[in-house]
Coordinates of C-alpha atoms and ligand atoms in Angstrom, one line a residue:
M1 CA 0.0 0.0 0.0
K2 CA 1.4 3.3 -1.1
I3 CA -0.4 6.4 0.4
A4 CA 0.4 9.9 -0.9
I5 CA -0.8 12.8 1.2
V6 CA -1.0 16.4 -0.1
G7 CA -0.5 18.8 2.8
G8 CA 1.4 18.0 5.9
V9 CA -0.3 20.1 8.6
A10 CA -3.5 19.4 10.5
G11 CA -5.5 16.9 8.4
G12 CA -2.5 15.6 6.5
A13 CA -0.2 14.9 9.4
S14 CA -3.1 13.3 11.3
A15 CA -3.9 11.0 8.4
A16 CA -0.2 10.1 8.0
A17 CA 0.4 9.2 11.7
R18 CA -2.9 7.2 11.9
A19 CA -2.0 5.3 8.7
R20 CA 1.3 4.4 10.2
R21 CA -0.3 3.2 13.4
L22 CA -2.5 1.0 11.3
S23 CA 0.2 -0.4 9.0
E24 CA 3.9 -0.8 9.7
T25 CA 4.4 -1.8 6.0
A26 CA 2.6 0.9 4.1
E27 CA 4.7 3.4 2.2
I28 CA 3.5 6.8 3.3
I29 CA 4.6 10.0 1.6
V30 CA 3.6 13.4 2.8
F31 CA 4.1 16.3 0.4
E32 CA 4.2 19.7 2.0
R33 CA 4.7 22.9 0.0
G34 CA 6.0 24.8 3.0
P35 CA 9.2 24.3 4.9
D36 CA 7.4 22.9 8.0
P37 CA 5.0 20.0 8.4
S38 CA 2.6 19.8 11.3
F39 CA 2.9 23.3 12.8
A40 CA 0.3 24.9 15.1
N41 CA -1.6 27.4 12.9
C42 CA -3.8 28.2 15.8
G43 CA -0.9 29.4 17.8
L44 CA 0.4 31.8 15.2
P45 CA -1.3 35.0 16.6
Y46 CA 0.2 34.3 20.0
Y47 CA 3.6 33.9 18.5
I48 CA 3.3 37.3 16.8
G49 CA 2.1 38.8 20.1
G50 CA 5.0 37.2 22.0
E51 CA 2.9 35.1 24.4
I52 CA 4.5 32.1 22.6
S53 CA 8.1 33.1 22.6
Q54 CA 9.9 30.3 20.9
R55 CA 9.1 29.4 17.2
E56 CA 9.9 25.8 18.0
E57 CA 7.0 25.5 20.3
L58 CA 4.7 25.8 17.3
L59 CA 6.3 22.8 15.6
V60 CA 3.8 20.2 16.9
A61 CA 5.6 17.3 15.2
P62 CA 8.9 18.4 13.7
K63 CA 9.9 16.8 10.4
Q64 CA 12.6 14.7 11.9
M65 CA 10.2 13.4 14.5
L66 CA 7.7 12.3 11.8
I67 CA 10.5 10.5 10.0
D68 CA 12.0 8.9 13.1
R69 CA 8.9 8.0 15.1
H70 CA 6.4 7.3 12.3
R71 CA 8.8 6.4 9.5
L72 CA 7.0 8.8 7.2
D73 CA 8.6 10.0 3.9
V74 CA 8.1 13.7 4.6
R75 CA 8.9 15.9 1.6
T76 CA 8.8 19.6 2.5
R77 CA 9.1 22.3 -0.1
Q78 CA 7.5 20.0 -2.6
S79 CA 4.4 21.0 -4.3
V80 CA 1.9 18.6 -5.8
E81 CA 1.0 20.3 -9.1
A82 CA -1.3 17.8 -10.8
I83 CA -3.1 14.5 -10.2
D84 CA -3.5 11.9 -13.0
R85 CA -6.3 9.8 -11.5
R86 CA -6.3 7.3 -14.4
R87 CA -2.6 6.4 -14.0
K88 CA -2.7 7.1 -10.3
R89 CA 0.3 9.4 -10.5
L90 CA 1.1 12.8 -9.1
A91 CA 3.2 15.5 -10.7
I92 CA 5.5 17.2 -8.1
K93 CA 7.6 20.3 -8.2
N94 CA 10.6 20.5 -5.9
L95 CA 10.5 24.1 -4.8
V96 CA 14.1 24.0 -3.6
D97 CA 15.8 23.3 -6.9
G98 CA 12.9 23.8 -9.3
T99 CA 13.0 20.2 -10.7
S100 CA 9.8 18.2 -11.3
Y101 CA 9.1 14.5 -10.9
D102 CA 6.3 12.0 -10.8
E103 CA 5.1 9.7 -8.0
S104 CA 2.6 6.9 -8.0
Y105 CA 0.0 6.2 -5.3
D106 CA -2.5 3.5 -4.4
K107 CA -4.5 5.9 -2.2
L108 CA -4.3 9.6 -2.2
I109 CA -5.4 11.9 0.7
L110 CA -5.8 15.6 -0.1
S111 CA -5.5 18.0 2.9
P112 CA -4.4 21.2 1.2
G113 CA -6.3 23.5 3.5
A114 CA -7.7 26.9 2.7
T115 CA -6.2 30.1 1.4
P116 CA -6.8 33.5 3.1
L117 CA -9.0 35.7 0.9
R118 CA -7.5 38.8 -0.7
P119 CA -10.5 40.6 -2.0
P120 CA -9.9 42.7 -5.2
I121 CA -9.8 46.0 -3.4
P122 CA -7.7 48.7 -5.1
G123 CA -4.2 48.7 -3.6
I124 CA -4.5 45.2 -2.1
D125 CA -1.1 44.3 -3.3
L126 CA 0.8 47.2 -1.7
P127 CA 3.6 46.2 0.7
G128 CA 2.5 46.1 4.3
I129 CA -0.8 44.2 3.7
Y130 CA -0.5 40.8 5.2
T131 CA -2.5 37.6 5.6
L132 CA -1.8 34.9 8.2
R133 CA -1.8 31.3 7.3
D134 CA 1.6 29.7 8.0
L135 CA 4.7 30.1 10.0
R136 CA 6.4 32.2 7.3
D137 CA 3.5 34.7 7.5
A138 CA 3.8 34.7 11.3
D139 CA 7.6 35.2 11.1
R140 CA 7.1 38.3 8.9
L141 CA 4.4 39.7 11.0
R142 CA 6.3 39.1 14.2
E143 CA 9.2 41.2 12.8
V144 CA 7.0 43.9 11.3
V145 CA 5.0 44.5 14.5
L146 CA 8.1 45.6 16.2
D147 CA 8.3 48.6 13.9
A148 CA 4.6 49.4 13.8
K149 CA 2.7 51.9 15.8
Q150 CA -0.7 51.6 14.1
A151 CA -2.3 48.6 12.5
V152 CA -5.6 47.9 10.8
V153 CA -7.1 44.5 11.0
V154 CA -9.7 44.0 8.2
G155 CA -12.2 41.4 9.4
G156 CA -13.6 40.8 12.9
G157 CA -13.7 37.0 12.8
F158 CA -11.8 34.9 15.3
I159 CA -8.4 35.3 13.6
G160 CA -9.0 39.0 13.3
L161 CA -9.8 39.4 17.0
E162 CA -6.9 37.2 18.1
M163 CA -4.6 39.3 15.9
A164 CA -6.0 42.5 17.4
E165 CA -5.3 41.3 20.9
N166 CA -1.8 40.4 20.0
L167 CA -1.0 43.6 18.2
V168 CA -2.2 45.5 21.3
R169 CA 0.0 43.3 23.3
R170 CA 2.9 44.5 21.2
G171 CA 1.9 48.1 21.9
V172 CA 0.4 48.7 18.4
E173 CA -2.6 50.9 18.2
T174 CA -5.1 48.7 16.5
T175 CA -8.3 49.2 14.6
V176 CA -10.6 46.4 13.5
V177 CA -12.8 47.1 10.5
E178 CA -15.7 44.6 10.1
L179 CA -18.4 44.7 7.4
A180 CA -21.1 43.1 9.6
D181 CA -22.7 45.1 12.4
Q182 CA -21.0 42.8 14.9
V183 CA -17.7 41.1 15.6
L184 CA -17.6 37.3 15.1
P185 CA -20.2 37.0 12.4
P186 CA -21.1 33.3 12.9
W187 CA -22.4 34.2 16.4
D188 CA -25.6 35.9 17.1
R189 CA -25.1 39.6 17.5
E190 CA -26.3 40.0 21.1
M191 CA -23.9 37.3 22.3
T192 CA -20.9 39.3 20.8
T193 CA -21.7 42.7 22.4
P194 CA -19.8 41.9 25.6
I195 CA -16.8 40.9 23.5
A196 CA -17.1 44.1 21.5
E197 CA -17.3 46.2 24.6
H198 CA -14.3 44.3 26.1
L199 CA -12.2 44.9 23.0
R200 CA -12.9 48.6 23.1
A201 CA -12.2 48.7 26.9
N202 CA -8.8 47.2 26.1
G203 CA -7.9 49.8 23.5
V204 CA -9.0 48.3 20.2
E205 CA -11.0 50.6 18.0
L206 CA -13.8 48.7 16.5
L207 CA -15.4 50.0 13.3
L208 CA -18.5 47.8 12.6
G209 CA -20.7 48.0 9.5
D210 CA -17.8 49.4 7.5
S211 CA -15.3 48.0 5.1
A212 CA -11.9 48.7 3.4
A213 CA -12.6 50.3 0.1
E214 CA -9.0 51.1 -1.0
F215 CA -5.5 50.9 0.2
A216 CA -3.0 53.7 -0.6
A217 CA 0.6 54.4 0.2
R218 CA 0.9 57.1 2.8
D219 CA 2.6 60.2 1.4
C220 CA 4.4 61.3 4.5
P221 CA 8.1 61.8 5.1
H222 CA 7.7 60.2 8.5
F223 CA 6.8 57.0 6.7
A224 CA 9.1 57.2 3.7
G225 CA 11.2 54.3 4.7
T226 CA 12.3 55.3 8.1
A227 CA 10.4 56.5 11.1
A228 CA 11.4 58.4 14.2
R229 CA 9.2 57.4 17.1
S230 CA 8.8 58.9 20.5
T231 CA 8.1 57.2 23.7
G232 CA 4.3 56.8 23.7
S233 CA 1.9 56.4 26.5
P234 CA 1.6 52.8 27.8
S235 CA -0.8 50.6 25.8
P236 CA -3.8 49.2 27.7
V237 CA -1.9 46.0 28.5
G238 CA 1.0 48.0 30.0
Q239 CA 3.6 47.8 27.2
S240 CA 5.0 51.2 26.4
N241 CA 6.4 52.1 23.0
R242 CA 10.1 52.1 22.8
E243 CA 12.5 55.0 23.2
M244 CA 13.1 57.4 20.3
E245 CA 14.8 55.4 17.6
T246 CA 15.1 55.2 13.8
V247 CA 13.8 52.0 12.4
P248 CA 13.0 50.8 8.9
L249 CA 9.3 50.5 8.3
S250 CA 7.9 48.2 5.7
A251 CA 5.1 50.4 4.7
G252 CA 3.1 53.5 5.4
L253 CA -0.4 53.0 4.3
V254 CA -3.8 54.6 4.4
V255 CA -6.8 52.4 4.5
K256 CA -9.8 54.2 3.0
L257 CA -13.1 52.9 4.3
K258 CA -16.4 52.7 2.6
S259 CA -17.7 55.2 5.1
G260 CA -15.2 57.7 3.8
R261 CA -13.0 57.5 6.9
E262 CA -9.2 57.1 6.3
L263 CA -7.0 55.2 8.7
P264 CA -3.2 55.5 8.7
A265 CA -1.5 52.1 9.2
D266 CA 2.0 50.8 9.3
L267 CA 0.6 47.4 8.6
V268 CA -2.7 45.8 7.6
V269 CA -3.7 42.3 8.4
L270 CA -6.4 40.9 6.2
C271 CA -8.6 38.4 8.1
V272 CA -11.6 38.3 5.9
G273 CA -12.0 34.5 5.6
V274 CA -10.6 31.7 3.7
R275 CA -11.5 29.7 0.6
P276 CA -10.8 26.0 0.1
E277 CA -7.6 25.2 -1.9
N278 CA -9.4 23.1 -4.5
A279 CA -7.4 23.8 -7.6
L280 CA -5.7 20.4 -7.7
A281 CA -9.0 18.6 -7.1
V282 CA -10.9 20.7 -9.7
A283 CA -8.2 20.1 -12.3
A284 CA -8.4 16.4 -11.6
G285 CA -12.2 16.4 -12.2
L286 CA -13.3 15.9 -8.6
E287 CA -16.6 17.4 -7.7
V288 CA -16.7 20.6 -5.5
G289 CA -19.7 22.3 -3.9
P290 CA -21.0 25.8 -4.5
R291 CA -18.5 27.3 -2.0
G292 CA -15.6 25.4 -3.5
G293 CA -15.4 22.6 -0.9
I294 CA -14.3 19.2 -2.3
R295 CA -17.3 16.9 -2.1
V296 CA -16.7 13.7 0.0
N297 CA -18.8 10.9 1.5
E298 CA -18.9 10.0 5.2
H299 CA -15.6 8.1 4.8
M300 CA -14.0 11.3 3.4
Q301 CA -13.8 9.7 -0.1
T302 CA -14.3 11.9 -3.1
G303 CA -16.1 10.6 -6.2
D304 CA -12.9 8.6 -6.9
P305 CA -12.7 5.9 -4.2
D306 CA -8.9 6.0 -4.3
V307 CA -8.9 9.7 -3.5
Y308 CA -9.8 11.1 -0.1
A309 CA -10.0 14.7 1.0
V310 CA -10.1 16.2 4.5
G311 CA -9.9 19.4 6.4
D312 CA -10.6 23.0 5.3
A313 CA -10.7 22.0 1.7
V314 CA -13.8 19.8 2.0
E315 CA -17.5 20.5 2.1
V316 CA -19.0 19.0 5.3
R317 CA -22.5 18.3 6.5
E318 CA -23.6 20.7 9.3
F319 CA -24.3 18.2 12.1
V320 CA -27.7 19.5 13.3
S321 CA -29.3 20.5 10.0
G322 CA -27.4 18.1 7.7
D323 CA -26.9 21.0 5.2
P324 CA -23.7 21.1 3.2
I325 CA -21.4 23.8 4.6
Q326 CA -17.8 25.0 4.8
I327 CA -16.4 25.2 8.4
P328 CA -12.7 25.5 8.6
L329 CA -11.6 24.3 12.0
A330 CA -8.7 22.3 13.4
G331 CA -10.6 19.6 15.3
P332 CA -12.7 18.5 12.3
A333 CA -9.6 18.5 10.1
N334 CA -7.7 16.3 12.5
R335 CA -10.6 13.9 13.0
Q336 CA -11.3 13.6 9.3
G337 CA -7.6 12.8 8.6
R338 CA -7.9 10.0 11.0
I339 CA -11.1 8.7 9.5
A340 CA -9.6 8.7 6.0
A341 CA -6.7 6.6 7.1
D342 CA -9.0 4.2 9.0
H343 CA -11.1 3.7 5.9
I344 CA -8.1 3.1 3.7
F345 CA -7.2 0.2 6.0
G346 CA -10.7 -1.3 6.0
R347 CA -12.2 0.2 9.1
D348 CA -15.7 1.5 8.9
S349 CA -15.0 4.9 10.4
S350 CA -17.2 7.7 9.3
Y351 CA -17.6 11.4 9.9
H352 CA -20.9 12.5 11.3
G353 CA -20.7 16.2 10.4
T354 CA -19.3 19.4 11.8
Q355 CA -21.1 21.3 14.6
G356 CA -19.0 24.4 14.3
T357 CA -18.0 24.2 18.0
A358 CA -15.6 27.2 18.4
V359 CA -14.2 29.2 21.2
V360 CA -12.4 32.5 21.1
G361 CA -10.6 34.3 23.9
V362 CA -9.6 38.0 23.8
F363 CA -8.1 40.0 26.7
G364 CA -9.4 37.4 29.2
M365 CA -13.0 37.2 27.9
T366 CA -14.2 34.1 26.2
V367 CA -17.0 33.5 23.7
A368 CA -18.0 30.1 22.4
M369 CA -20.6 28.5 20.3
T370 CA -21.8 25.1 19.1
G371 CA -24.5 24.0 16.7
L372 CA -26.8 26.3 14.8
S373 CA -27.0 30.0 15.5
E374 CA -30.4 31.8 15.6
K375 CA -29.5 33.7 12.4
V376 CA -29.0 30.4 10.6
L377 CA -32.2 28.9 12.1
R378 CA -34.2 31.9 11.0
R379 CA -32.6 31.9 7.5
T380 CA -33.4 28.3 7.0
G381 CA -36.9 28.6 8.3
R382 CA -36.5 25.9 10.9
R383 CA -38.8 26.1 14.0
Y384 CA -36.9 27.0 17.2
E385 CA -37.2 28.7 20.6
K386 CA -34.5 30.3 22.6
I387 CA -33.8 31.2 26.2
Y388 CA -31.1 33.3 27.8
L389 CA -29.6 33.1 31.3
H390 CA -26.9 34.8 33.1
P391 CA -25.6 32.5 35.8
T392 CA -22.3 32.6 37.6
D393 CA -19.5 30.3 36.7
H394 CA -19.4 28.9 40.3
A395 CA -21.3 29.2 43.5
G396 CA -22.0 32.9 44.2
Y397 CA -20.9 32.6 47.9
Y398 CA -17.4 31.4 46.9
P399 CA -15.0 34.2 46.0
G400 CA -14.4 35.2 42.4
A401 CA -17.7 34.1 40.9
E402 CA -18.1 35.6 37.5
R403 CA -21.4 36.1 35.6
M404 CA -21.7 34.5 32.1
S405 CA -24.4 34.8 29.4
L406 CA -25.7 31.6 28.0
K407 CA -28.1 31.3 25.0
L408 CA -29.7 28.0 24.2
L409 CA -31.6 27.3 21.0
F410 CA -33.9 24.3 20.9
D411 CA -36.9 22.8 19.2
P412 CA -40.0 24.0 20.9
E413 CA -41.9 20.8 20.2
D414 CA -39.5 18.0 21.3
G415 CA -36.9 20.0 23.1
R416 CA -34.0 18.9 21.0
I417 CA -31.0 21.1 21.4
L418 CA -30.1 22.9 18.2
G419 CA -27.3 25.3 19.3
A420 CA -25.8 27.3 22.1
Q421 CA -23.6 30.3 22.7
V422 CA -21.8 31.4 25.9
V423 CA -19.8 34.5 26.7
G424 CA -18.0 35.5 29.9
T425 CA -14.7 35.4 31.7
S426 CA -14.7 32.0 33.4
G427 CA -16.1 28.5 32.8
I428 CA -17.2 29.2 29.2
D429 CA -15.2 26.5 27.5
K430 CA -16.5 23.9 30.0
R431 CA -20.2 24.8 29.4
I432 CA -19.9 24.9 25.6
D433 CA -18.2 21.6 25.6
V434 CA -21.0 20.0 27.6
L435 CA -23.5 21.5 25.3
A436 CA -21.5 20.4 22.2
M437 CA -21.6 16.8 23.5
A438 CA -25.3 17.1 24.3
I439 CA -26.0 18.1 20.7
Q440 CA -23.8 15.3 19.4
A441 CA -25.7 12.8 21.4
G442 CA -29.0 14.2 20.1
M443 CA -30.1 15.3 23.6
T444 CA -33.0 17.4 24.6
V445 CA -33.4 20.2 27.1
F446 CA -34.9 17.6 29.4
D447 CA -31.5 15.8 29.4
L448 CA -29.9 19.0 30.5
E449 CA -32.2 19.2 33.5
E450 CA -30.9 15.8 34.5
A451 CA -27.2 16.3 33.7
E452 CA -25.0 15.3 36.6
L453 CA -21.9 17.5 36.5
A454 CA -18.9 17.9 38.7
Y455 CA -19.6 20.4 41.5
A456 CA -17.6 22.0 44.3
P457 CA -18.2 25.7 45.1
Q458 CA -15.1 26.9 43.3
Y459 CA -16.0 25.1 40.1
G460 CA -19.7 25.2 39.6
S461 CA -23.0 25.2 41.4
A462 CA -25.2 22.4 42.6
K463 CA -27.5 23.6 39.9
D464 CA -24.9 24.2 37.2
P465 CA -25.6 26.7 34.4
I466 CA -26.2 23.7 32.2
N467 CA -29.0 22.4 34.5
M468 CA -30.4 25.9 34.8
A469 CA -30.5 26.2 31.0
G470 CA -32.3 22.8 31.0
F471 CA -34.8 23.9 33.7
I472 CA -35.7 27.1 31.9
A473 CA -35.9 25.6 28.4
A474 CA -37.8 22.5 29.6
G475 CA -40.3 24.8 31.3
V476 CA -40.9 26.5 28.0
V477 CA -41.4 23.2 26.1
R478 CA -43.7 21.9 28.8
G479 CA -45.7 25.1 28.7
D480 CA -45.0 26.0 32.3
A481 CA -43.2 29.1 31.4
R482 CA -43.8 31.6 28.6
V483 CA -41.0 33.7 27.3
A484 CA -40.8 37.0 25.4
H485 CA -37.6 38.3 23.8
A486 CA -35.8 41.6 23.9
A487 CA -35.4 41.7 20.1
E488 CA -39.2 41.7 19.7
L489 CA -40.0 44.1 22.5
S490 CA -40.9 47.2 20.5
E491 CA -43.4 45.2 18.4
T492 CA -45.0 43.4 21.3
T493 CA -45.1 46.4 23.7
N494 CA -46.5 48.8 21.2
G495 CA -49.4 49.7 23.5
E496 CA -50.6 46.1 23.4
A497 CA -48.7 44.8 26.4
T498 CA -47.7 46.0 29.8
L499 CA -44.0 45.9 30.4
L500 CA -43.5 45.1 34.1
D501 CA -40.2 45.6 35.8
V502 CA -40.2 43.5 39.0
R503 CA -36.7 44.5 40.2
T504 CA -36.2 46.8 43.3
L505 CA -36.8 50.5 43.1
A506 CA -33.0 51.0 43.2
E507 CA -32.3 48.7 40.3
F508 CA -35.1 50.3 38.3
A509 CA -33.6 53.7 39.0
C510 CA -30.3 52.6 37.6
G511 CA -31.8 51.9 34.2
Q512 CA -34.9 50.4 32.8
I513 CA -36.6 49.5 29.5
P514 CA -38.5 52.5 28.1
G515 CA -42.2 52.3 28.9
A516 CA -41.8 49.9 31.8
V517 CA -43.7 50.2 35.1
N518 CA -42.0 49.1 38.3
F519 CA -43.7 46.7 40.8
P520 CA -40.9 45.1 42.8
I521 CA -41.6 41.3 43.0
D522 CA -42.2 41.3 46.7
E523 CA -45.1 43.8 46.2
L524 CA -46.6 42.2 43.1
R525 CA -49.3 40.1 44.7
N526 CA -50.7 43.1 46.6
R527 CA -50.6 45.3 43.5
L528 CA -52.2 43.0 40.9
G529 CA -55.3 45.2 40.8
E530 CA -53.2 48.0 39.3
L531 CA -52.5 46.0 36.2
D532 CA -54.7 46.2 33.2
R533 CA -56.3 42.7 32.9
T534 CA -57.0 43.2 29.2
K535 CA -53.3 43.5 28.3
R536 CA -50.7 40.9 28.1
V537 CA -47.9 41.4 30.7
I538 CA -44.3 41.1 29.9
A539 CA -42.4 40.8 33.2
Y540 CA -38.7 41.3 33.5
C541 CA -36.0 41.4 36.2
Q542 CA -32.2 41.6 35.9
V543 CA -31.5 38.1 34.6
G544 CA -34.8 36.4 34.3
Q545 CA -35.3 34.6 37.7
R546 CA -37.7 37.1 39.4
G547 CA -39.4 37.7 36.1
Y548 CA -40.2 34.0 35.9
L549 CA -41.6 34.1 39.4
A550 CA -43.7 37.1 38.5
T551 CA -45.1 35.3 35.4
R552 CA -46.1 32.3 37.6
I553 CA -47.9 34.7 40.0
L554 CA -49.6 36.5 37.1
I555 CA -50.6 33.4 35.1
Q556 CA -52.2 31.9 38.2
A557 CA -54.0 35.2 38.8
G558 CA -55.5 34.9 35.3
Y559 CA -53.2 37.2 33.4
E560 CA -51.6 36.4 30.1
A561 CA -48.0 36.8 31.0
A562 CA -44.5 36.1 29.7
N563 CA -41.1 36.5 31.1
L564 CA -38.5 38.5 29.2
S565 CA -35.8 35.8 28.7
G566 CA -32.5 36.8 30.2
G567 CA -34.1 40.0 31.7
Y568 CA -32.6 43.4 31.6
A569 CA -29.2 42.0 31.0
T570 CA -30.2 40.4 27.7
Y571 CA -32.1 43.5 26.8
C572 CA -29.0 45.5 27.2
Q573 CA -26.9 43.0 25.3
T574 CA -29.4 43.0 22.5
N575 CA -29.5 46.8 22.3
G576 CA -25.8 47.3 22.8
R577 CA -26.2 48.8 26.2
R578 CA -24.3 48.2 29.4
A579 CA -26.5 46.3 32.0
Ligands
FAD1 C1 -4.0 32.0 12.4 C2 -4.9 30.8 12.5 C3 -5.5 30.5 13.7 C4 -6.4 29.5 13.8 N1 -6.9 29.2 15.0 C5 -7.8 28.1 15.1 C6 -8.3 27.8 16.4 O1 -8.0 28.4 17.4 N2 -9.2 26.7 16.4 C7 -9.5 26.0 15.3 O2 -10.3 25.0 15.4 N3 -9.0 26.3 14.1 C8 -8.1 27.3 14.0 N4 -7.6 27.6 12.8 C9 -8.0 26.8 11.6 C10 -7.2 25.5 11.5 O3 -5.8 25.9 11.6 C11 -7.5 24.8 10.2 O4 -8.9 24.5 10.3 C12 -6.7 23.5 10.0 O5 -5.3 23.8 10.0 C13 -7.1 22.9 8.7 O6 -6.3 21.8 8.4 P1 -5.9 21.3 7.0 O7 -5.1 20.1 7.1 O8 -7.2 21.3 6.2 O9 -5.1 22.5 6.3 P2 -3.7 23.2 6.8 O10 -3.5 22.9 8.3 O11 -3.8 24.6 6.4 O12 -2.7 22.4 6.0 C14 -2.7 22.4 4.6 C15 -1.2 22.3 4.1 O13 -1.3 21.9 2.8 C16 -0.2 22.4 2.1 N5 -0.5 22.4 0.6 C17 -1.6 22.9 0.0 N6 -1.5 22.6 -1.3 C18 -0.4 21.8 -1.5 C19 0.1 21.2 -2.6 N7 -0.4 21.3 -3.8 N8 1.3 20.5 -2.5 C20 1.8 20.4 -1.2 N9 1.4 20.9 -0.1 C21 0.2 21.7 -0.3 C22 -0.2 23.9 2.6 O14 1.1 24.4 2.4 C23 -0.5 23.7 4.1 O15 0.6 23.7 4.9 C24 -6.7 28.7 12.6 C25 -6.1 29.0 11.4 C26 -5.2 30.0 11.3 C27 -4.6 30.4 10.0

């Protein structure tokens, strides 16, 4: 058995190592265009920012280790240029000496990844405009940031935000420009507002709903090849700019935005997404989907049973909906590589789809998601209900408890969990991972009620946020609790409903939803007569608990009542206000 693998990083290296574990006799050749196989793409922003100080730490499995331990034939700086499927041969170019040669295969695994997009904006090819994909990009950026005072990151996705954090860490004034009206477009907007606020609080300028329209060279003597810089004020993370010095600068740019605003920049990092590297596959006549992903079956086989494809280059099934989708993430790429190798050696491994489970951390705040977002559910017309809650990460009485925001999306008929998003500073990854597993296992909100999770006061609560989400959502499915949502408030309250704030007078005085009347929960039973019986009542408190209690009182007193899910906190998140 001779296995050829195109691409030696996440999916490719995983496939190669698994293939060796399954067969000591197979010939396994890994072709990698770059100088390093198996490096940690996900660590690149932190290497640029200095958090990861040594380049070697990013080499997950250095070439020599792959050769010695797994007896792989690792050919770096070798680019596979064409596939002849009929003859089962590859055309390879040696990028070191420019020579070309052929290699045969019995089975071929494609794991070429995805290329960062460079949209056709005027000036896009000017020096100083970077993308980030591999170690060489990171090496260049790590050098350039030392000479930069101002940077523009185009794109507020997870790589864009990680870059912004790391640029600030290097003392670079950083602006993020994002076309959408939110950062992290795959998330629902209200779940990203705490992150947006937090980025701003840490010195990142966020320009949402705007985009780069043109790049131009900056016509300024200060930036004409050398720059004199003075000691600046400390950056928000405490790094001060260096003493006056003369340093070469790679570029002086102006980023012209669609809004008309012009941003000076010493460097620009384009983080506007990726597209599957499908050229080889397309030229070989393999089928690709509408977004360019190579089409594969559940065993990661293309239409040609001897050619497998994995990782960012393939189209996957979204786990919950079953819809074809492109989701470039490291976990799926690694698992798919393993599945392809298994299948080559006769195992019945199959890939069940990608949930899009993702987590991003910036300046100590974390936001994570799994499954379908509300915007996707709405777009696809699938029935859903949602609830919000704002529990603490561990028992409130134990020092250091931090509030998180959790959104759960579920089927209102059978309670099946469809998606979840969590944001906060502590315990976020743990909750999203539990919910990711729940989705994978096809669980319902009733299962979350029953989940038995590890508890001691410093780690969680006897009723963990996961249980709480289950209690609330299950109450909705059972019909015990009715919920209203902040996003629909203006429509629902337009004179047709009473908006009832059941918090204390002091809380109410600190900020309330326009049009609300304030009956603190402890007074509600005695003041029921003051409420218009002909109107629906939408009750709210700070996070939803007292609001729920109020709706139970109201419903039993004969009112039509609903609880504003997530309370005033969710209202503020939805409306971009501080709770
Ligand atoms: C900066 C950054 C941060 C990221 N952070 C995260 C994260 O935190 N979490 C997460 O889940 N994902 C993250 N990702 C995404 C993750 O790295 C990818 O999903 C994953 O690496 C995809 O694996 P892959 O094998 O498909 O492609 P890659 O890992 O990109 O490997 C493809 C390799 O194939 C080589 N290649 C392509 N064509 C040829 C050819 N014709 N001949 C020879 N070699 C070829 C390329 O040189 C490349 O090295 C990040 C990505 C980047 C760039």
